[in-house]
PDB file of C-alpha atoms in Angstrom:
ATOM      1  CA  MET A   1       0.000   0.000   0.000  1.00  0.00           C
ATOM      2  CA  LYS A   2       1.387   3.387  -1.024  1.00  0.00           C
ATOM      3  CA  LEU A   3       1.027   5.957   1.757  1.00  0.00           C
ATOM      4  CA  ARG A   4       0.555   9.659   1.152  1.00  0.00           C
ATOM      5  CA  ARG A   5      -0.635  10.658   4.623  1.00  0.00           C
ATOM      6  CA  THR A   6       1.594  13.717   4.646  1.00  0.00           C
ATOM      7  CA  MET A   7       2.825  15.728   1.669  1.00  0.00           C
ATOM      8  CA  MET A   8       5.114  18.449   3.053  1.00  0.00           C
ATOM      9  CA  PHE A   9       5.774  21.638   1.112  1.00  0.00           C
ATOM     10  CA  VAL A  10       9.379  22.839   1.081  1.00  0.00           C
ATOM     11  CA  PRO A  11      10.129  26.290  -0.374  1.00  0.00           C
ATOM     12  CA  GLY A  12      12.370  25.861  -3.408  1.00  0.00           C
ATOM     13  CA  ASN A  13      14.375  28.971  -2.574  1.00  0.00           C
ATOM     14  CA  ASN A  14      15.503  27.782   0.872  1.00  0.00           C
ATOM     15  CA  PRO A  15      18.760  25.777   0.585  1.00  0.00           C
ATOM     16  CA  GLY A  16      18.740  24.677   4.224  1.00  0.00           C
ATOM     17  CA  MET A  17      15.250  23.243   4.013  1.00  0.00           C
ATOM     18  CA  LEU A  18      16.023  21.536   0.703  1.00  0.00           C
ATOM     19  CA  ILE A  19      18.978  19.745   2.290  1.00  0.00           C
ATOM     20  CA  ASN A  20      17.087  18.619   5.408  1.00  0.00           C
ATOM     21  CA  ALA A  21      13.675  17.981   3.871  1.00  0.00           C
ATOM     22  CA  GLY A  22      13.988  14.210   3.978  1.00  0.00           C
ATOM     23  CA  ILE A  23      14.704  13.840   7.693  1.00  0.00           C
ATOM     24  CA  TYR A  24      11.287  14.728   9.098  1.00  0.00           C
ATOM     25  CA  GLY A  25       9.382  11.583   8.125  1.00  0.00           C
ATOM     26  CA  ALA A  26       6.830  12.937   5.648  1.00  0.00           C
ATOM     27  CA  ASP A  27       5.567  10.365   3.172  1.00  0.00           C
ATOM     28  CA  THR A  28       6.163  12.879   0.371  1.00  0.00           C
ATOM     29  CA  ILE A  29       8.149  16.093   0.180  1.00  0.00           C
ATOM     30  CA  ILE A  30       7.028  18.702  -2.345  1.00  0.00           C
ATOM     31  CA  PHE A  31       9.685  21.140  -3.487  1.00  0.00           C
ATOM     32  CA  ASP A  32       7.717  24.269  -4.248  1.00  0.00           C
ATOM     33  CA  LEU A  33       8.494  26.520  -7.185  1.00  0.00           C
ATOM     34  CA  GLU A  34       5.112  28.247  -7.108  1.00  0.00           C
ATOM     35  CA  ASP A  35       3.421  30.209  -4.324  1.00  0.00           C
ATOM     36  CA  SER A  36       6.252  30.246  -1.769  1.00  0.00           C
ATOM     37  CA  VAL A  37       8.759  31.657  -4.290  1.00  0.00           C
ATOM     38  CA  ALA A  38       8.778  35.345  -5.237  1.00  0.00           C
ATOM     39  CA  LEU A  39       8.760  36.206  -8.942  1.00  0.00           C
ATOM     40  CA  SER A  40      12.289  37.572  -8.665  1.00  0.00           C
ATOM     41  CA  GLU A  41      13.548  34.228  -7.296  1.00  0.00           C
ATOM     42  CA  LYS A  42      11.852  31.806  -9.678  1.00  0.00           C
ATOM     43  CA  ASP A  43      14.975  31.047 -11.740  1.00  0.00           C
ATOM     44  CA  ALA A  44      17.218  30.683  -8.677  1.00  0.00           C
ATOM     45  CA  ALA A  45      14.740  28.403  -6.909  1.00  0.00           C
ATOM     46  CA  ARG A  46      14.397  26.176  -9.977  1.00  0.00           C
ATOM     47  CA  HIS A  47      18.156  25.620 -10.081  1.00  0.00           C
ATOM     48  CA  LEU A  48      18.419  25.120  -6.322  1.00  0.00           C
ATOM     49  CA  VAL A  49      15.822  22.353  -6.508  1.00  0.00           C
ATOM     50  CA  TYR A  50      17.534  20.839  -9.547  1.00  0.00           C
ATOM     51  CA  ASN A  51      20.889  20.716  -7.754  1.00  0.00           C
ATOM     52  CA  ALA A  52      19.392  19.370  -4.530  1.00  0.00           C
ATOM     53  CA  MET A  53      17.649  16.537  -6.356  1.00  0.00           C
ATOM     54  CA  LYS A  54      20.771  15.780  -8.360  1.00  0.00           C
ATOM     55  CA  SER A  55      23.029  15.523  -5.326  1.00  0.00           C
ATOM     56  CA  ILE A  56      20.848  14.259  -2.440  1.00  0.00           C
ATOM     57  CA  ARG A  57      19.239  10.823  -2.201  1.00  0.00           C
ATOM     58  CA  TYR A  58      15.979  11.393  -0.329  1.00  0.00           C
ATOM     59  CA  SER A  59      14.369   8.439   1.455  1.00  0.00           C
ATOM     60  CA  CYS A  60      10.788   9.415   0.636  1.00  0.00           C
ATOM     61  CA  GLU A  61       8.725  10.268  -2.410  1.00  0.00           C
ATOM     62  CA  VAL A  62       9.948  13.510  -4.002  1.00  0.00           C
ATOM     63  CA  ALA A  63       7.507  15.798  -5.801  1.00  0.00           C
ATOM     64  CA  VAL A  64       7.933  19.219  -7.359  1.00  0.00           C
ATOM     65  CA  ARG A  65       5.142  21.782  -7.549  1.00  0.00           C
ATOM     66  CA  ILE A  66       5.759  23.620 -10.788  1.00  0.00           C
ATOM     67  CA  ASN A  67       4.242  26.908 -11.835  1.00  0.00           C
ATOM     68  CA  HIS A  68       1.238  26.562 -14.097  1.00  0.00           C
ATOM     69  CA  ILE A  69       2.149  26.249 -17.764  1.00  0.00           C
ATOM     70  CA  SER A  70       0.088  29.362 -18.521  1.00  0.00           C
ATOM     71  CA  THR A  71       2.729  31.417 -16.625  1.00  0.00           C
ATOM     72  CA  PRO A  72       6.172  32.363 -17.985  1.00  0.00           C
ATOM     73  CA  PHE A  73       7.754  29.812 -15.622  1.00  0.00           C
ATOM     74  CA  GLY A  74       5.886  26.531 -16.072  1.00  0.00           C
ATOM     75  CA  TYR A  75       7.654  25.186 -19.153  1.00  0.00           C
ATOM     76  CA  LYS A  76      11.075  26.194 -17.780  1.00  0.00           C
ATOM     77  CA  ASP A  77      10.253  24.371 -14.538  1.00  0.00           C
ATOM     78  CA  LEU A  78       9.405  21.194 -16.424  1.00  0.00           C
ATOM     79  CA  GLU A  79      12.429  21.329 -18.731  1.00  0.00           C
ATOM     80  CA  THR A  80      14.829  21.710 -15.793  1.00  0.00           C
ATOM     81  CA  ILE A  81      13.219  19.478 -13.186  1.00  0.00           C
ATOM     82  CA  LEU A  82      12.309  16.524 -15.410  1.00  0.00           C
ATOM     83  CA  ALA A  83      16.017  16.039 -16.162  1.00  0.00           C
ATOM     84  CA  VAL A  84      16.568  14.910 -12.548  1.00  0.00           C
ATOM     85  CA  LYS A  85      13.569  12.580 -12.563  1.00  0.00           C
ATOM     86  CA  PRO A  86      11.207  13.582  -9.752  1.00  0.00           C
ATOM     87  CA  ASP A  87       8.839  10.888  -8.545  1.00  0.00           C
ATOM     88  CA  LEU A  88       5.927  13.231  -9.024  1.00  0.00           C
ATOM     89  CA  ILE A  89       5.022  16.501 -10.740  1.00  0.00           C
ATOM     90  CA  ARG A  90       2.321  18.511  -8.959  1.00  0.00           C
ATOM     91  CA  LEU A  91       0.403  20.898 -11.181  1.00  0.00           C
ATOM     92  CA  PRO A  92      -1.340  23.810  -9.414  1.00  0.00           C
ATOM     93  CA  LYS A  93      -4.672  25.327 -10.414  1.00  0.00           C
ATOM     94  CA  ALA A  94      -5.774  22.484 -12.692  1.00  0.00           C
ATOM     95  CA  GLU A  95      -9.130  23.217 -14.299  1.00  0.00           C
ATOM     96  CA  THR A  96      -9.467  20.819 -17.228  1.00  0.00           C
ATOM     97  CA  ALA A  97      -8.242  17.469 -18.468  1.00  0.00           C
ATOM     98  CA  ALA A  98      -6.327  19.326 -21.191  1.00  0.00           C
ATOM     99  CA  ASP A  99      -4.012  20.773 -18.514  1.00  0.00           C
ATOM    100  CA  ILE A 100      -3.022  17.246 -17.514  1.00  0.00           C
ATOM    101  CA  GLU A 101      -2.779  15.889 -21.058  1.00  0.00           C
ATOM    102  CA  GLU A 102      -0.340  18.602 -22.156  1.00  0.00           C
ATOM    103  CA  ILE A 103       2.001  17.983 -19.227  1.00  0.00           C
ATOM    104  CA  ASP A 104       1.707  14.232 -19.761  1.00  0.00           C
ATOM    105  CA  GLU A 105       3.045  14.713 -23.304  1.00  0.00           C
ATOM    106  CA  LEU A 106       5.951  16.815 -22.032  1.00  0.00           C
ATOM    107  CA  ILE A 107       6.852  14.217 -19.409  1.00  0.00           C
ATOM    108  CA  THR A 108       6.705  11.439 -22.015  1.00  0.00           C
ATOM    109  CA  ALA A 109       9.110  13.388 -24.242  1.00  0.00           C
ATOM    110  CA  ALA A 110      11.457  13.963 -21.286  1.00  0.00           C
ATOM    111  CA  GLU A 111      11.440  10.269 -20.343  1.00  0.00           C
ATOM    112  CA  ILE A 112      12.497   9.404 -23.902  1.00  0.00           C
ATOM    113  CA  LYS A 113      15.128  12.158 -24.021  1.00  0.00           C
ATOM    114  CA  HIS A 114      16.748  11.191 -20.718  1.00  0.00           C
ATOM    115  CA  GLY A 115      16.347   7.424 -21.034  1.00  0.00           C
ATOM    116  CA  PHE A 116      13.963   7.056 -18.084  1.00  0.00           C
ATOM    117  CA  ARG A 117      11.574   4.131 -17.863  1.00  0.00           C
ATOM    118  CA  PRO A 118       8.310   5.019 -19.637  1.00  0.00           C
ATOM    119  CA  GLY A 119       5.636   6.019 -17.132  1.00  0.00           C
ATOM    120  CA  SER A 120       8.090   6.307 -14.236  1.00  0.00           C
ATOM    121  CA  ILE A 121       7.254   9.958 -13.464  1.00  0.00           C
ATOM    122  CA  ASN A 122       3.835  10.380 -11.866  1.00  0.00           C
ATOM    123  CA  MET A 123       1.529  13.374 -11.729  1.00  0.00           C
ATOM    124  CA  MET A 124      -0.929  14.930  -9.333  1.00  0.00           C
ATOM    125  CA  ALA A 125      -3.074  18.030  -9.645  1.00  0.00           C
ATOM    126  CA  ALA A 126      -4.278  20.625  -7.193  1.00  0.00           C
ATOM    127  CA  ILE A 127      -7.797  21.864  -7.838  1.00  0.00           C
ATOM    128  CA  GLU A 128      -8.311  25.427  -6.674  1.00  0.00           C
ATOM    129  CA  THR A 129     -11.418  26.766  -8.411  1.00  0.00           C
ATOM    130  CA  ALA A 130     -15.108  25.940  -8.759  1.00  0.00           C
ATOM    131  CA  LYS A 131     -14.483  25.078 -12.416  1.00  0.00           C
ATOM    132  CA  GLY A 132     -11.760  22.655 -11.410  1.00  0.00           C
ATOM    133  CA  ILE A 133     -14.027  20.979  -8.853  1.00  0.00           C
ATOM    134  CA  ARG A 134     -16.730  20.599 -11.509  1.00  0.00           C
ATOM    135  CA  ASN A 135     -14.165  18.872 -13.767  1.00  0.00           C
ATOM    136  CA  ALA A 136     -12.491  16.902 -10.974  1.00  0.00           C
ATOM    137  CA  TYR A 137     -13.128  13.430 -12.366  1.00  0.00           C
ATOM    138  CA  ASP A 138     -11.984  14.385 -15.886  1.00  0.00           C
ATOM    139  CA  ILE A 139      -8.783  15.786 -14.366  1.00  0.00           C
ATOM    140  CA  ALA A 140      -8.251  12.741 -12.159  1.00  0.00           C
ATOM    141  CA  ALA A 141      -8.722  10.323 -15.063  1.00  0.00           C
ATOM    142  CA  ALA A 142      -6.872  12.354 -17.727  1.00  0.00           C
ATOM    143  CA  SER A 143      -3.654  10.324 -17.602  1.00  0.00           C
ATOM    144  CA  PRO A 144      -2.417   6.984 -16.255  1.00  0.00           C
ATOM    145  CA  ARG A 145       0.330   9.016 -14.596  1.00  0.00           C
ATOM    146  CA  MET A 146      -2.203  10.612 -12.244  1.00  0.00           C
ATOM    147  CA  VAL A 147      -1.845   9.256  -8.691  1.00  0.00           C
ATOM    148  CA  ALA A 148      -3.618  11.947  -6.669  1.00  0.00           C
ATOM    149  CA  ILE A 149      -5.734  15.079  -6.710  1.00  0.00           C
ATOM    150  CA  ALA A 150      -5.695  17.712  -4.003  1.00  0.00           C
ATOM    151  CA  ILE A 151      -7.809  20.662  -3.034  1.00  0.00           C
ATOM    152  CA  GLY A 152      -5.948  23.967  -2.778  1.00  0.00           C
ATOM    153  CA  GLY A 153      -7.672  25.802   0.026  1.00  0.00           C
ATOM    154  CA  GLU A 154      -6.994  29.525  -0.123  1.00  0.00           C
ATOM    155  CA  ASP A 155      -7.412  29.961  -3.887  1.00  0.00           C
ATOM    156  CA  TYR A 156     -10.508  27.771  -3.801  1.00  0.00           C
ATOM    157  CA  LEU A 157     -12.105  29.882  -1.071  1.00  0.00           C
ATOM    158  CA  ALA A 158     -11.219  33.086  -2.910  1.00  0.00           C
ATOM    159  CA  ASP A 159     -12.918  31.696  -6.016  1.00  0.00           C
ATOM    160  CA  LEU A 160     -15.989  30.832  -3.921  1.00  0.00           C
ATOM    161  CA  GLN A 161     -15.921  34.348  -2.462  1.00  0.00           C
ATOM    162  CA  THR A 162     -15.888  33.073   1.106  1.00  0.00           C
ATOM    163  CA  SER A 163     -13.387  32.498   3.907  1.00  0.00           C
ATOM    164  CA  ARG A 164     -12.356  29.835   6.407  1.00  0.00           C
ATOM    165  CA  THR A 165     -14.552  28.926   9.349  1.00  0.00           C
ATOM    166  CA  LYS A 166     -13.654  26.868  12.401  1.00  0.00           C
ATOM    167  CA  ASP A 167     -15.678  23.840  11.317  1.00  0.00           C
ATOM    168  CA  GLY A 168     -14.737  24.031   7.633  1.00  0.00           C
ATOM    169  CA  LYS A 169     -18.257  24.006   6.210  1.00  0.00           C
ATOM    170  CA  GLU A 170     -17.073  26.179   3.308  1.00  0.00           C
ATOM    171  CA  PHE A 171     -15.036  23.192   2.081  1.00  0.00           C
ATOM    172  CA  PHE A 172     -17.792  20.625   2.402  1.00  0.00           C
ATOM    173  CA  ALA A 173     -18.990  20.635  -1.237  1.00  0.00           C
ATOM    174  CA  GLY A 174     -15.509  20.835  -2.746  1.00  0.00           C
ATOM    175  CA  ARG A 175     -14.029  18.152  -0.527  1.00  0.00           C
ATOM    176  CA  GLY A 176     -16.978  15.873  -1.223  1.00  0.00           C
ATOM    177  CA  GLN A 177     -16.653  16.260  -4.990  1.00  0.00           C
ATOM    178  CA  LEU A 178     -12.906  15.697  -4.795  1.00  0.00           C
ATOM    179  CA  ILE A 179     -13.311  12.472  -2.841  1.00  0.00           C
ATOM    180  CA  LEU A 180     -15.888  11.129  -5.293  1.00  0.00           C
ATOM    181  CA  ALA A 181     -13.686  11.965  -8.284  1.00  0.00           C
ATOM    182  CA  ALA A 182     -10.603  10.394  -6.740  1.00  0.00           C
ATOM    183  CA  ARG A 183     -12.396   7.217  -5.760  1.00  0.00           C
ATOM    184  CA  GLU A 184     -13.979   6.814  -9.198  1.00  0.00           C
ATOM    185  CA  ALA A 185     -10.583   7.341 -10.847  1.00  0.00           C
ATOM    186  CA  GLY A 186      -8.846   5.037  -8.355  1.00  0.00           C
ATOM    187  CA  ILE A 187      -6.306   7.592  -7.121  1.00  0.00           C
ATOM    188  CA  HIS A 188      -5.505   9.349  -3.825  1.00  0.00           C
ATOM    189  CA  ALA A 189      -7.380  12.365  -2.465  1.00  0.00           C
ATOM    190  CA  ILE A 190      -5.247  14.882  -0.550  1.00  0.00           C
ATOM    191  CA  ASP A 191      -6.579  17.695   1.618  1.00  0.00           C
ATOM    192  CA  THR A 192      -5.371  21.276   1.708  1.00  0.00           C
ATOM    193  CA  VAL A 193      -2.830  22.770   4.114  1.00  0.00           C
ATOM    194  CA  PHE A 194      -3.662  24.140   7.564  1.00  0.00           C
ATOM    195  CA  GLY A 195      -1.524  27.235   7.798  1.00  0.00           C
ATOM    196  CA  ASP A 196      -1.822  28.123  11.513  1.00  0.00           C
ATOM    197  CA  VAL A 197       0.919  25.816  12.763  1.00  0.00           C
ATOM    198  CA  ASN A 198       0.496  26.983  16.379  1.00  0.00           C
ATOM    199  CA  ASN A 199      -3.188  26.019  16.481  1.00  0.00           C
ATOM    200  CA  GLU A 200      -2.796  22.307  17.164  1.00  0.00           C
ATOM    201  CA  GLU A 201      -6.339  21.835  18.456  1.00  0.00           C
ATOM    202  CA  ASP A 202      -8.008  22.967  15.240  1.00  0.00           C
ATOM    203  CA  PHE A 203      -5.412  21.154  13.124  1.00  0.00           C
ATOM    204  CA  ILE A 204      -6.252  17.874  14.874  1.00  0.00           C
ATOM    205  CA  ALA A 205      -9.980  18.525  14.453  1.00  0.00           C
ATOM    206  CA  GLU A 206      -9.603  19.271  10.736  1.00  0.00           C
ATOM    207  CA  THR A 207      -7.338  16.270  10.091  1.00  0.00           C
ATOM    208  CA  THR A 208      -9.739  13.960  11.938  1.00  0.00           C
ATOM    209  CA  ARG A 209     -12.638  15.352   9.906  1.00  0.00           C
ATOM    210  CA  ILE A 210     -10.963  14.866   6.513  1.00  0.00           C
ATOM    211  CA  LYS A 211      -9.854  11.340   7.438  1.00  0.00           C
ATOM    212  CA  GLU A 212     -13.455  10.490   8.266  1.00  0.00           C
ATOM    213  CA  MET A 213     -14.521  11.921   4.892  1.00  0.00           C
ATOM    214  CA  GLY A 214     -12.169   9.499   3.147  1.00  0.00           C
ATOM    215  CA  PHE A 215      -9.109  11.600   2.319  1.00  0.00           C
ATOM    216  CA  ASP A 216      -5.858   9.643   2.022  1.00  0.00           C
ATOM    217  CA  GLY A 217      -3.737  12.393   3.495  1.00  0.00           C
ATOM    218  CA  LYS A 218      -3.070  16.054   4.016  1.00  0.00           C
ATOM    219  CA  SER A 219      -0.709  18.678   2.663  1.00  0.00           C
ATOM    220  CA  VAL A 220       1.411  20.118   5.487  1.00  0.00           C
ATOM    221  CA  VAL A 221       3.661  23.155   5.765  1.00  0.00           C
ATOM    222  CA  ASN A 222       5.622  22.419   8.928  1.00  0.00           C
ATOM    223  CA  PRO A 223       7.449  19.290  10.199  1.00  0.00           C
ATOM    224  CA  ARG A 224       5.556  19.618  13.525  1.00  0.00           C
ATOM    225  CA  GLN A 225       2.360  18.635  11.725  1.00  0.00           C
ATOM    226  CA  ILE A 226       3.703  15.322  10.358  1.00  0.00           C
ATOM    227  CA  ASN A 227       3.474  13.084  13.422  1.00  0.00           C
ATOM    228  CA  ILE A 228       0.057  14.496  14.316  1.00  0.00           C
ATOM    229  CA  VAL A 229      -1.331  13.437  10.948  1.00  0.00           C
ATOM    230  CA  HIS A 230       0.351  10.028  11.102  1.00  0.00           C
ATOM    231  CA  GLU A 231      -1.074   9.336  14.569  1.00  0.00           C
ATOM    232  CA  ILE A 232      -4.586  10.238  13.420  1.00  0.00           C
ATOM    233  CA  TYR A 233      -4.306   7.992  10.369  1.00  0.00           C
ATOM    234  CA  ALA A 234      -2.787   5.004  12.192  1.00  0.00           C
ATOM    235  CA  PRO A 235      -5.273   2.189  12.946  1.00  0.00           C
ATOM    236  CA  THR A 236      -5.811   1.657  16.671  1.00  0.00           C
ATOM    237  CA  GLU A 237      -4.982  -1.643  18.343  1.00  0.00           C
ATOM    238  CA  LYS A 238      -8.730  -2.217  18.786  1.00  0.00           C
ATOM    239  CA  GLU A 239      -9.360  -1.656  15.063  1.00  0.00           C
ATOM    240  CA  ILE A 240      -6.517  -3.989  14.103  1.00  0.00           C
ATOM    241  CA  ASP A 241      -7.705  -6.704  16.492  1.00  0.00           C
ATOM    242  CA  HIS A 242     -11.263  -6.492  15.132  1.00  0.00           C
ATOM    243  CA  ALA A 243      -9.994  -6.633  11.538  1.00  0.00           C
ATOM    244  CA  GLN A 244      -7.904  -9.702  12.292  1.00  0.00           C
ATOM    245  CA  ARG A 245     -10.905 -11.476  13.824  1.00  0.00           C
ATOM    246  CA  VAL A 246     -13.090 -10.546  10.823  1.00  0.00           C
ATOM    247  CA  ILE A 247     -10.514 -11.954   8.404  1.00  0.00           C
ATOM    248  CA  ALA A 248     -10.106 -15.099  10.500  1.00  0.00           C
ATOM    249  CA  ALA A 249     -13.878 -15.650  10.492  1.00  0.00           C
ATOM    250  CA  TYR A 250     -13.990 -15.031   6.730  1.00  0.00           C
ATOM    251  CA  GLU A 251     -11.164 -17.504   6.052  1.00  0.00           C
ATOM    252  CA  GLU A 252     -12.866 -20.107   8.256  1.00  0.00           C
ATOM    253  CA  SER A 253     -16.084 -19.738   6.263  1.00  0.00           C
ATOM    254  CA  LEU A 254     -14.141 -20.213   3.024  1.00  0.00           C
ATOM    255  CA  ALA A 255     -12.546 -23.362   4.424  1.00  0.00           C
ATOM    256  CA  ARG A 256     -16.003 -24.676   5.345  1.00  0.00           C
ATOM    257  CA  LYS A 257     -17.261 -23.659   1.874  1.00  0.00           C
ATOM    258  CA  SER A 258     -19.973 -21.734   3.662  1.00  0.00           C
ATOM    259  CA  GLY A 259     -21.526 -18.603   2.239  1.00  0.00           C
ATOM    260  CA  VAL A 260     -22.325 -17.361   5.735  1.00  0.00           C
ATOM    261  CA  VAL A 261     -19.726 -15.431   7.728  1.00  0.00           C
ATOM    262  CA  SER A 262     -20.364 -14.512  11.340  1.00  0.00           C
ATOM    263  CA  LEU A 263     -18.383 -13.141  14.251  1.00  0.00           C
ATOM    264  CA  ASN A 264     -19.662 -13.232  17.819  1.00  0.00           C
ATOM    265  CA  GLY A 265     -23.119 -14.042  16.540  1.00  0.00           C
ATOM    266  CA  LYS A 266     -23.220 -11.137  14.065  1.00  0.00           C
ATOM    267  CA  MET A 267     -23.394 -11.612  10.318  1.00  0.00           C
ATOM    268  CA  ILE A 268     -20.459 -10.211   8.347  1.00  0.00           C
ATOM    269  CA  ASP A 269     -20.967  -9.119   4.774  1.00  0.00           C
ATOM    270  CA  ILE A 270     -18.334  -8.514   2.110  1.00  0.00           C
ATOM    271  CA  PRO A 271     -18.013  -4.731   2.605  1.00  0.00           C
ATOM    272  CA  VAL A 272     -17.056  -5.428   6.237  1.00  0.00           C
ATOM    273  CA  VAL A 273     -14.426  -7.909   5.053  1.00  0.00           C
ATOM    274  CA  LYS A 274     -13.064  -5.340   2.596  1.00  0.00           C
ATOM    275  CA  ARG A 275     -12.787  -2.713   5.352  1.00  0.00           C
ATOM    276  CA  ALA A 276     -10.943  -5.235   7.511  1.00  0.00           C
ATOM    277  CA  GLN A 277      -8.567  -5.986   4.637  1.00  0.00           C
ATOM    278  CA  ARG A 278      -7.862  -2.283   4.201  1.00  0.00           C
ATOM    279  CA  THR A 279      -7.273  -1.801   7.929  1.00  0.00           C
ATOM    280  CA  LEU A 280      -4.732  -4.628   7.973  1.00  0.00           C
ATOM    281  CA  ALA A 281      -3.051  -3.420   4.802  1.00  0.00           C
ATOM    282  CA  TYR A 282      -2.745   0.022   6.386  1.00  0.00           C
ATOM    283  CA  ALA A 283      -1.438  -1.467   9.623  1.00  0.00           C
ATOM    284  CA  ASN A 284       1.138  -3.436   7.657  1.00  0.00           C
ATOM    285  CA  ALA A 285       2.211  -0.303   5.794  1.00  0.00           C
ATOM    286  CA  VAL A 286       2.800   1.618   9.035  1.00  0.00           C
ATOM    287  CA  GLY A 287       4.326  -1.357  10.869  1.00  0.00           C
ATOM    288  CA  LYS A 288       1.522  -1.873  13.394  1.00  0.00           C
ATOM    289  CA  ASN A 289       0.266  -5.348  12.395  1.00  0.00           C
ATOM    290  CA  GLU A 290       2.552  -7.448  14.567  1.00  0.00           C
ATOM    291  CA  ARG A 291       0.834 -10.704  13.638  1.00  0.00           C
ATOM    292  CA  GLY A 292       1.399  -9.963   9.965  1.00  0.00           C
ATOM    293  CA  THR A 293      -2.178 -10.872   9.130  1.00  0.00           C
ATOM    294  CA  THR A 294      -3.063 -10.107   5.520  1.00  0.00           C
ATOM    295  CA  LEU A 295      -5.370 -11.455   2.853  1.00  0.00           C
TER     296      LEU A 295
END
């Protein structure tokens, strides 16, 4: 199981953070060439990220958020960064499938030029407008390289002409559409950043809420947020124990060639078995399934 619980943004114009980005334990680090980099530093940041990726072997998935290809910087970002083979290109402000298809073609050409394995560079897109949300499935399914879609909070709220509230109701429609699109396309759904790094209480509440909605992970902006997200996403011992007993009961019914599965007198249907399988797969991925039970 591929985990993308935390995708941590790292400003591309900060050499110290580029060097140390891999030590904090995020599932993915995203070197940012877009919003965190001033216009006057775009070229310098692009080359800093290029040199960091060329000289440092990071132990986690490495993504680069390029500038949109409608800006003067997007094509330059791709030409430079694709030469050092990122695991993932993150496109901001995606609104249509055509955005994804054009970058897919550029990545394919770069893989041929540099001798990389075809299809070895993945893509994800951040959706930050109402139009993008309306086209979320088309964006998610536009290329086999697509592995995730994310919602970009501040631009999305500006487009909706609203602002953040404590309980996040302004995101409800967008997050719901994003989850549906990601699940239909079979890729990950990633939530937006929570910028107030000193407000741990609301960060925990928001992360718990988006996990319950079905998001696979969250974009983060500070290493202090990583372990909080991972703890929220980790299955509890009680959940793991229940999943193991469900799978054991299911396997016993298969051995008896019985179509009826029950546990402690309660009938178990296939969706329950599938949830148990996912819980154990997740526990295995985070090293919490000590019995090694799988299916």
